[in-house]
């Protein structure tokens, strides 16, 4: 698993465009649905929550996510 792999997972955790989710709930979704992938990912296992935020920043730059309008929540744009 890599940072790039987290991008579609983050979008799936939020749901359809226009929906918002708390950061902690996104992390919980990732853990609940990809625990075995994370455990098998070597050093990434120890950094995945940091990498989730990095992937979120990448989605912001791509115009697919808004992280600023609602503190503590991420909104899916596309």
N, CA and C atoms as an extended XYZ file, in Angstrom:
234
Properties=species:S:1:pos:R:3:atomname:S:1:resname:S:1:resid:I:1 pbc="F F F"
N         0.853       -1.179        0.000 N   UNK     1
C         0.000        0.000        0.000 CA  UNK     1
C         0.897        1.240        0.000 C   UNK     1
N         0.440        2.278       -0.722 N   UNK     2
C         1.198        3.521       -0.819 CA  UNK     2
C         0.269        4.704       -0.562 C   UNK     2
N         0.858        5.875       -0.518 N   UNK     3
C         0.060        7.102       -0.366 CA  UNK     3
C        -0.967        7.229       -1.479 C   UNK     3
N        -0.555        6.940       -2.691 N   UNK     4
C        -1.461        7.040       -3.840 CA  UNK     4
C        -2.637        6.081       -3.693 C   UNK     4
N        -2.390        4.922       -3.128 N   UNK     5
C        -3.466        3.949       -2.914 CA  UNK     5
C        -4.537        4.490       -1.980 C   UNK     5
N        -4.161        5.402       -1.102 N   UNK     6
C        -5.113        5.947       -0.138 CA  UNK     6
C        -6.122        6.912       -0.762 C   UNK     6
N        -5.778        7.528       -1.885 N   UNK     7
C        -6.668        8.531       -2.481 CA  UNK     7
C        -8.060        7.979       -2.788 C   UNK     7
N        -8.196        6.885       -3.545 N   UNK     8
C        -9.553        6.383       -3.810 CA  UNK     8
C       -10.242        5.853       -2.552 C   UNK     8
N        -9.452        5.375       -1.608 N   UNK     9
C       -10.033        4.880       -0.351 CA  UNK     9
C       -10.622        6.038        0.442 C   UNK     9
N        -9.925        7.168        0.470 N   UNK    10
C       -10.439        8.363        1.148 CA  UNK    10
C       -11.750        8.793        0.511 C   UNK    10
N       -11.793        8.827       -0.805 N   UNK    11
C       -13.016        9.226       -1.498 CA  UNK    11
C       -14.157        8.252       -1.199 C   UNK    11
N       -13.845        6.963       -1.140 N   UNK    12
C       -14.866        5.965       -0.800 CA  UNK    12
C       -15.362        6.160        0.632 C   UNK    12
N       -14.455        6.523        1.530 N   UNK    13
C       -14.829        6.734        2.934 CA  UNK    13
C       -15.783        7.909        3.084 C   UNK    13
N       -15.614        8.918        2.255 N   UNK    14
C       -16.468       10.103        2.337 CA  UNK    14
C       -17.813        9.842        1.662 C   UNK    14
N       -17.784        9.152        0.564 N   UNK    15
C       -19.021        8.878       -0.172 CA  UNK    15
C       -19.130        9.739       -1.410 C   UNK    15
N       -20.330       10.014       -1.813 N   UNK    16
C       -20.565       10.736       -3.064 CA  UNK    16
C       -20.191       12.206       -2.952 C   UNK    16
N       -19.949       12.856       -4.096 N   UNK    17
C       -19.618       14.282       -4.084 CA  UNK    17
C       -20.663       15.098       -3.327 C   UNK    17
N       -20.175       16.061       -2.577 N   UNK    18
C       -21.037       16.907       -1.758 CA  UNK    18
C       -21.151       16.434       -0.317 C   UNK    18
N       -20.704       15.221       -0.041 N   UNK    19
C       -20.749       14.700        1.329 CA  UNK    19
C       -19.472       15.063        2.066 C   UNK    19
N       -19.593       15.101        3.407 N   UNK    20
C       -18.457       15.413        4.271 CA  UNK    20
C       -18.280       14.303        5.287 C   UNK    20
N       -17.050       14.170        5.777 N   UNK    21
C       -16.773       13.193        6.827 CA  UNK    21
C       -15.667       13.719        7.724 C   UNK    21
N       -15.771       13.360        8.999 N   UNK    22
C       -14.723       13.730        9.951 CA  UNK    22
C       -13.465       12.929        9.656 C   UNK    22
N       -12.314       13.543        9.905 N   UNK    23
C       -11.020       12.913        9.626 CA  UNK    23
C       -10.894       11.589       10.376 C   UNK    23
N       -11.308       11.563       11.636 N   UNK    24
C       -11.207       10.334       12.429 CA  UNK    24
C       -12.055        9.218       11.824 C   UNK    24
N       -13.213        9.551       11.266 N   UNK    25
C       -14.073        8.541       10.651 CA  UNK    25
C       -13.457        8.011        9.360 C   UNK    25
N       -12.758        8.871        8.646 N   UNK    26
C       -12.058        8.418        7.434 CA  UNK    26
C       -10.966        7.431        7.822 C   UNK    26
N       -10.200        7.750        8.861 N   UNK    27
C        -9.156        6.841        9.337 CA  UNK    27
C        -9.763        5.512        9.796 C   UNK    27
N       -10.891        5.570       10.486 N   UNK    28
C       -11.574        4.351       10.949 CA  UNK    28
C       -12.022        3.512        9.756 C   UNK    28
N       -12.573        4.153        8.728 N   UNK    29
C       -12.981        3.439        7.520 CA  UNK    29
C       -11.776        2.719        6.903 C   UNK    29
N       -10.674        3.434        6.788 N   UNK    30
C        -9.465        2.834        6.207 CA  UNK    30
C        -9.042        1.619        7.029 C   UNK    30
N        -9.012        1.766        8.335 N   UNK    31
C        -8.604        0.658        9.208 CA  UNK    31
C        -9.588       -0.505        9.091 C   UNK    31
N       -10.875       -0.213        9.155 N   UNK    32
C       -11.890       -1.267        9.118 CA  UNK    32
C       -11.882       -2.048        7.806 C   UNK    32
N       -11.579       -1.378        6.704 N   UNK    33
C       -11.649       -2.030        5.397 CA  UNK    33
C       -10.301       -2.472        4.834 C   UNK    33
N        -9.199       -1.991        5.419 N   UNK    34
C        -7.879       -2.273        4.838 CA  UNK    34
C        -6.832       -2.630        5.893 C   UNK    34
N        -7.282       -3.099        7.045 N   UNK    35
C        -6.335       -3.445        8.114 CA  UNK    35
C        -5.276       -4.431        7.643 C   UNK    35
N        -5.692       -5.488        6.964 N   UNK    36
C        -4.713       -6.501        6.541 CA  UNK    36
C        -3.712       -5.925        5.533 C   UNK    36
N        -4.187       -5.051        4.637 N   UNK    37
C        -3.276       -4.400        3.688 CA  UNK    37
C        -2.277       -3.516        4.426 C   UNK    37
N        -2.756       -2.799        5.421 N   UNK    38
C        -1.874       -1.923        6.196 CA  UNK    38
C        -0.842       -2.733        6.964 C   UNK    38
N        -1.291       -3.803        7.589 N   UNK    39
C        -0.363       -4.638        8.366 CA  UNK    39
C         0.714       -5.267        7.488 C   UNK    39
N         0.384       -5.514        6.227 N   UNK    40
C         1.333       -6.147        5.305 CA  UNK    40
C         2.183       -5.130        4.547 C   UNK    40
N         2.049       -3.864        4.870 N   UNK    41
C         2.696       -2.820        4.063 CA  UNK    41
C         4.067       -2.372        4.570 C   UNK    41
N         4.665       -3.118        5.471 N   UNK    42
C         5.997       -2.759        5.964 CA  UNK    42
C         5.964       -1.481        6.786 C   UNK    42
N         6.929       -0.603        6.528 N   UNK    43
C         7.033        0.641        7.296 CA  UNK    43
C         5.823        1.552        7.132 C   UNK    43
N         5.103        1.402        6.034 N   UNK    44
C         3.914        2.215        5.798 CA  UNK    44
C         2.894        2.026        6.924 C   UNK    44
N         2.896        0.848        7.529 N   UNK    45
C         1.984        0.569        8.646 CA  UNK    45
C         2.146        1.588        9.773 C   UNK    45
N         3.356        2.079        9.963 N   UNK    46
C         3.634        3.006       11.059 CA  UNK    46
C         3.379        4.463       10.692 C   UNK    46
N         3.129        4.737        9.424 N   UNK    47
C         2.953        6.128        8.980 CA  UNK    47
C         1.643        6.377        8.244 C   UNK    47
N         0.781        5.376        8.137 N   UNK    48
C        -0.372        5.496        7.245 CA  UNK    48
C        -1.293        6.652        7.595 C   UNK    48
N        -1.445        7.016        8.863 N   UNK    49
C        -2.327        8.144        9.187 CA  UNK    49
C        -1.718        9.470        8.725 C   UNK    49
N        -0.419        9.605        8.829 N   UNK    50
C         0.255       10.776        8.249 CA  UNK    50
C         0.069       10.766        6.730 C   UNK    50
N         0.271        9.605        6.128 N   UNK    51
C         0.154        9.471        4.681 CA  UNK    51
C        -1.279        9.724        4.210 C   UNK    51
N        -2.257        9.406        5.044 N   UNK    52
C        -3.656        9.704        4.719 CA  UNK    52
C        -3.834       11.212        4.551 C   UNK    52
N        -3.229       11.982        5.439 N   UNK    53
C        -3.326       13.447        5.341 CA  UNK    53
C        -2.585       13.957        4.104 C   UNK    53
N        -1.439       13.354        3.792 N   UNK    54
C        -0.705       13.725        2.588 CA  UNK    54
C        -1.560       13.436        1.357 C   UNK    54
N        -2.198       12.273        1.324 N   UNK    55
C        -3.064       11.917        0.199 CA  UNK    55
C        -4.231       12.896        0.107 C   UNK    55
N        -4.763       13.319        1.267 N   UNK    56
C        -5.826       14.325        1.278 CA  UNK    56
C        -5.371       15.625        0.648 C   UNK    56
N        -4.151       16.041        0.950 N   UNK    57
C        -3.614       17.258        0.328 CA  UNK    57
C        -3.505       17.094       -1.185 C   UNK    57
N        -3.116       15.912       -1.622 N   UNK    58
C        -3.053       15.645       -3.056 CA  UNK    58
C        -4.428       15.747       -3.710 C   UNK    58
N        -5.454       15.245       -3.023 N   UNK    59
C        -6.815       15.339       -3.548 CA  UNK    59
C        -7.302       16.786       -3.586 C   UNK    59
N        -6.856       17.599       -2.634 N   UNK    60
C        -7.188       19.029       -2.661 CA  UNK    60
C        -6.582       19.668       -3.909 C   UNK    60
N        -5.309       19.379       -4.171 N   UNK    61
C        -4.630       19.937       -5.340 CA  UNK    61
C        -5.277       19.488       -6.646 C   UNK    61
N        -5.872       18.299       -6.644 N   UNK    62
C        -6.551       17.771       -7.826 CA  UNK    62
C        -7.977       18.321       -7.953 C   UNK    62
N        -8.422       19.088       -6.962 N   UNK    63
C        -9.773       19.651       -6.991 CA  UNK    63
C       -10.858       18.661       -6.628 C   UNK    63
N       -10.484       17.575       -5.954 N   UNK    64
C       -11.448       16.529       -5.618 CA  UNK    64
C       -11.874       16.550       -4.159 C   UNK    64
N       -11.228       17.421       -3.346 N   UNK    65
C       -11.485       17.439       -1.908 CA  UNK    65
C       -11.328       18.850       -1.386 C   UNK    65
N       -12.169       19.215       -0.419 N   UNK    66
C       -12.057       20.499        0.284 CA  UNK    66
C       -11.815       20.201        1.756 C   UNK    66
N       -10.719       20.737        2.274 N   UNK    67
C       -10.380       20.509        3.680 CA  UNK    67
C       -10.501       21.775        4.521 C   UNK    67
N       -10.825       22.917        3.920 N   UNK    68
C       -10.775       24.184        4.650 CA  UNK    68
C       -12.133       24.735        5.050 C   UNK    68
N       -13.189       24.396        4.344 N   UNK    69
C       -14.497       25.010        4.602 CA  UNK    69
C       -15.102       24.604        5.938 C   UNK    69
N       -14.808       23.395        6.392 N   UNK    70
C       -15.388       22.868        7.634 CA  UNK    70
C       -14.265       22.254        8.470 C   UNK    70
N       -13.785       22.962        9.485 N   UNK    71
C       -12.667       22.455       10.287 CA  UNK    71
C       -12.927       21.042       10.823 C   UNK    71
N       -11.920       20.197       10.656 N   UNK    72
C       -12.011       18.827       11.146 CA  UNK    72
C       -12.772       17.889       10.234 C   UNK    72
N       -13.264       18.419        9.094 N   UNK    73
C       -14.030       17.595        8.158 CA  UNK    73
C       -13.462       17.757        6.757 C   UNK    73
N       -13.567       16.710        5.988 N   UNK    74
C       -13.179       16.757        4.591 CA  UNK    74
C       -14.429       16.585        3.753 C   UNK    74
N       -14.543       17.393        2.693 N   UNK    75
C       -15.700       17.338        1.801 CA  UNK    75
C       -15.256       16.877        0.426 C   UNK    75
N       -15.976       15.902       -0.093 N   UNK    76
C       -15.689       15.405       -1.440 CA  UNK    76
C       -16.307       16.346       -2.465 C   UNK    76
N       -15.504       16.791       -3.408 N   UNK    77
C       -15.974       17.696       -4.448 CA  UNK    77
C       -16.317       16.965       -5.742 C   UNK    77
N       -15.521       16.017       -6.142 N   UNK    78
C       -15.732       15.261       -7.397 CA  UNK    78
C       -15.658       13.791       -7.109 C   UNK    78
